[in-house]
PDB file of C-alpha atoms in Angstrom:
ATOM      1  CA  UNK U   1      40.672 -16.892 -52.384  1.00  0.00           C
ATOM      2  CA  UNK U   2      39.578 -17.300 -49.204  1.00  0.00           C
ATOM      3  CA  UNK U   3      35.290 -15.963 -48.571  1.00  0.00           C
ATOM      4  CA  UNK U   4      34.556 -14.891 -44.751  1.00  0.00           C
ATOM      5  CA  UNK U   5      32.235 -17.892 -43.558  1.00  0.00           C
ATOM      6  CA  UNK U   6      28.755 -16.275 -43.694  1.00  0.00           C
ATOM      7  CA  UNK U   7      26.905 -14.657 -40.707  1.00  0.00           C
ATOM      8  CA  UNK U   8      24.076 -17.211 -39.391  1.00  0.00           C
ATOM      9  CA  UNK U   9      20.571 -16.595 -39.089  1.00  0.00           C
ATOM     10  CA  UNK U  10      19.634 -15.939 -35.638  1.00  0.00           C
ATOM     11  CA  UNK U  11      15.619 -17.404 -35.000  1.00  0.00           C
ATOM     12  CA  UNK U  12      14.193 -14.231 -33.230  1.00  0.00           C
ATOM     13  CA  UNK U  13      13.756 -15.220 -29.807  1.00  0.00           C
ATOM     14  CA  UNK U  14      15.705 -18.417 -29.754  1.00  0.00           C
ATOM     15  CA  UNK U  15      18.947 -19.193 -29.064  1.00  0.00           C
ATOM     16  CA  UNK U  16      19.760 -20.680 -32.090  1.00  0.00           C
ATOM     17  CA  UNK U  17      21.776 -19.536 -35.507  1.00  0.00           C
ATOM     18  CA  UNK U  18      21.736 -21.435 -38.979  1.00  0.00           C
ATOM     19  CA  UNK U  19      25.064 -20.999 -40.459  1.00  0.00           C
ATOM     20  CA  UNK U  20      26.454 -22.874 -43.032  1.00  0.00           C
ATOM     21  CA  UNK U  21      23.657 -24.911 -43.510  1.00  0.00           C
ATOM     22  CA  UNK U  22      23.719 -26.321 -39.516  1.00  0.00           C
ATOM     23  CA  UNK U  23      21.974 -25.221 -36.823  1.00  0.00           C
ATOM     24  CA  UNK U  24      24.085 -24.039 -33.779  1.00  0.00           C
ATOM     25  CA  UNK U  25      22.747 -23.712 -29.891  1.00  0.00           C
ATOM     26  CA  UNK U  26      24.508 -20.564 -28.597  1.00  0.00           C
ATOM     27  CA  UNK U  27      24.894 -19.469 -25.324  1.00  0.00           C
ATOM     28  CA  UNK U  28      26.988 -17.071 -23.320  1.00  0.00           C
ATOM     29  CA  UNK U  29      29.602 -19.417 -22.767  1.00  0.00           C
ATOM     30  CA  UNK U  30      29.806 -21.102 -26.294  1.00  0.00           C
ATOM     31  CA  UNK U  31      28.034 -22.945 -28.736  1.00  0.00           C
ATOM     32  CA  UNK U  32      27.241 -26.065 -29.667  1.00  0.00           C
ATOM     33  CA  UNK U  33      26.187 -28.154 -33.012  1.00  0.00           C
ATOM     34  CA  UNK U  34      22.544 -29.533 -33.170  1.00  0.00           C
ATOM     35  CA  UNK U  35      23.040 -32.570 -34.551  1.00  0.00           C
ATOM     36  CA  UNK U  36      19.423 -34.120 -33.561  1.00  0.00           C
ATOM     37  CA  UNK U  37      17.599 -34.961 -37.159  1.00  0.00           C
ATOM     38  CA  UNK U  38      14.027 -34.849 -35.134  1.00  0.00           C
ATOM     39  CA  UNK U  39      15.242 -31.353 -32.941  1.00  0.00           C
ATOM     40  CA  UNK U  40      16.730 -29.796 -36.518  1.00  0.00           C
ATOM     41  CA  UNK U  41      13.770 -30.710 -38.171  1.00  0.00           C
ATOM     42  CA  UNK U  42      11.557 -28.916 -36.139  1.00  0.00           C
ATOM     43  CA  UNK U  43      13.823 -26.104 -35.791  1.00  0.00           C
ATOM     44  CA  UNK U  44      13.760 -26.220 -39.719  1.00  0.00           C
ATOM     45  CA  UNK U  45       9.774 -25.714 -39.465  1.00  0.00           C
ATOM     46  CA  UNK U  46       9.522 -23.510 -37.671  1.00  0.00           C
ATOM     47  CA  UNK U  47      11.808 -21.068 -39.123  1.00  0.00           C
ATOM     48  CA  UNK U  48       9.577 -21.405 -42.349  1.00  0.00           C
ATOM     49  CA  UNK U  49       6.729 -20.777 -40.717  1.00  0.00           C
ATOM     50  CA  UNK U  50       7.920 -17.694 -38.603  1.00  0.00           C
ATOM     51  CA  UNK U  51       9.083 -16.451 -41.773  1.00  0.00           C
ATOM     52  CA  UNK U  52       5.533 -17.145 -43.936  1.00  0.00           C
ATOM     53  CA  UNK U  53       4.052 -15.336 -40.993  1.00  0.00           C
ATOM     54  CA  UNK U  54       6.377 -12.323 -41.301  1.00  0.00           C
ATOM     55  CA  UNK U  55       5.602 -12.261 -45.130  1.00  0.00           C
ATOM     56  CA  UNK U  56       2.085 -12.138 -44.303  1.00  0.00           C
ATOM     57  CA  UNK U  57       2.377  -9.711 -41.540  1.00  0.00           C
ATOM     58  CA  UNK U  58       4.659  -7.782 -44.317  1.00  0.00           C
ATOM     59  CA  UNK U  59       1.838  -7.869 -46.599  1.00  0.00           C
ATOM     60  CA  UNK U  60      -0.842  -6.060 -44.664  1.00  0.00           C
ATOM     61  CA  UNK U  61       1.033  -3.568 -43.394  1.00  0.00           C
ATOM     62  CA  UNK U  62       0.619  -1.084 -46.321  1.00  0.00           C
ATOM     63  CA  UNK U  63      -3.322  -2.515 -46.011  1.00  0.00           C
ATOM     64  CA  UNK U  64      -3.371  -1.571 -42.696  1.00  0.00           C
ATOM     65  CA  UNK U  65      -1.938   2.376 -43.609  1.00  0.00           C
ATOM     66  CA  UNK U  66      -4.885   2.468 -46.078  1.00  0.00           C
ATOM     67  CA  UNK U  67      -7.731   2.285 -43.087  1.00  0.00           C
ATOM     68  CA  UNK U  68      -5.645   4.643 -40.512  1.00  0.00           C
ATOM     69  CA  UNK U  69      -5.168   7.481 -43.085  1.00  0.00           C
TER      70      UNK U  69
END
């Protein structure tokens, strides 16, 4: 049985998608695979730490309701 090849995950403001366990430039015109250990490590990163930062971020908000209500 074939499984539809997951959808990649776009780093907000970047043009760059991980998919399949790669990370992909993307532009208007195409895309291309980073293949760059030093680039993909870095994009690696900071994809964890943009999402510890949204977790965080995630975390005050009902905090932040609290002092406003």
């Amino acid at each position: 049985m074939n499984h539809p090849s997951p959808r990649g995950e776009r780093l907000v403001g970047a043009p760059v998608v991980r998919r399949g366990g790669h990370w992909w430039l993307i532009s208007g015109s195409g895309s291309i695979l980073a293949t760059d250990p030093t680039f993909t490590g870095e994009l690696d990163r900071f994809a964890a730490a943009r999402a510890a930062a949204e977790r965080e971020i995630a975390a005050l908000a009902p905090e932040r309701r609290r002092w406003w209500s």
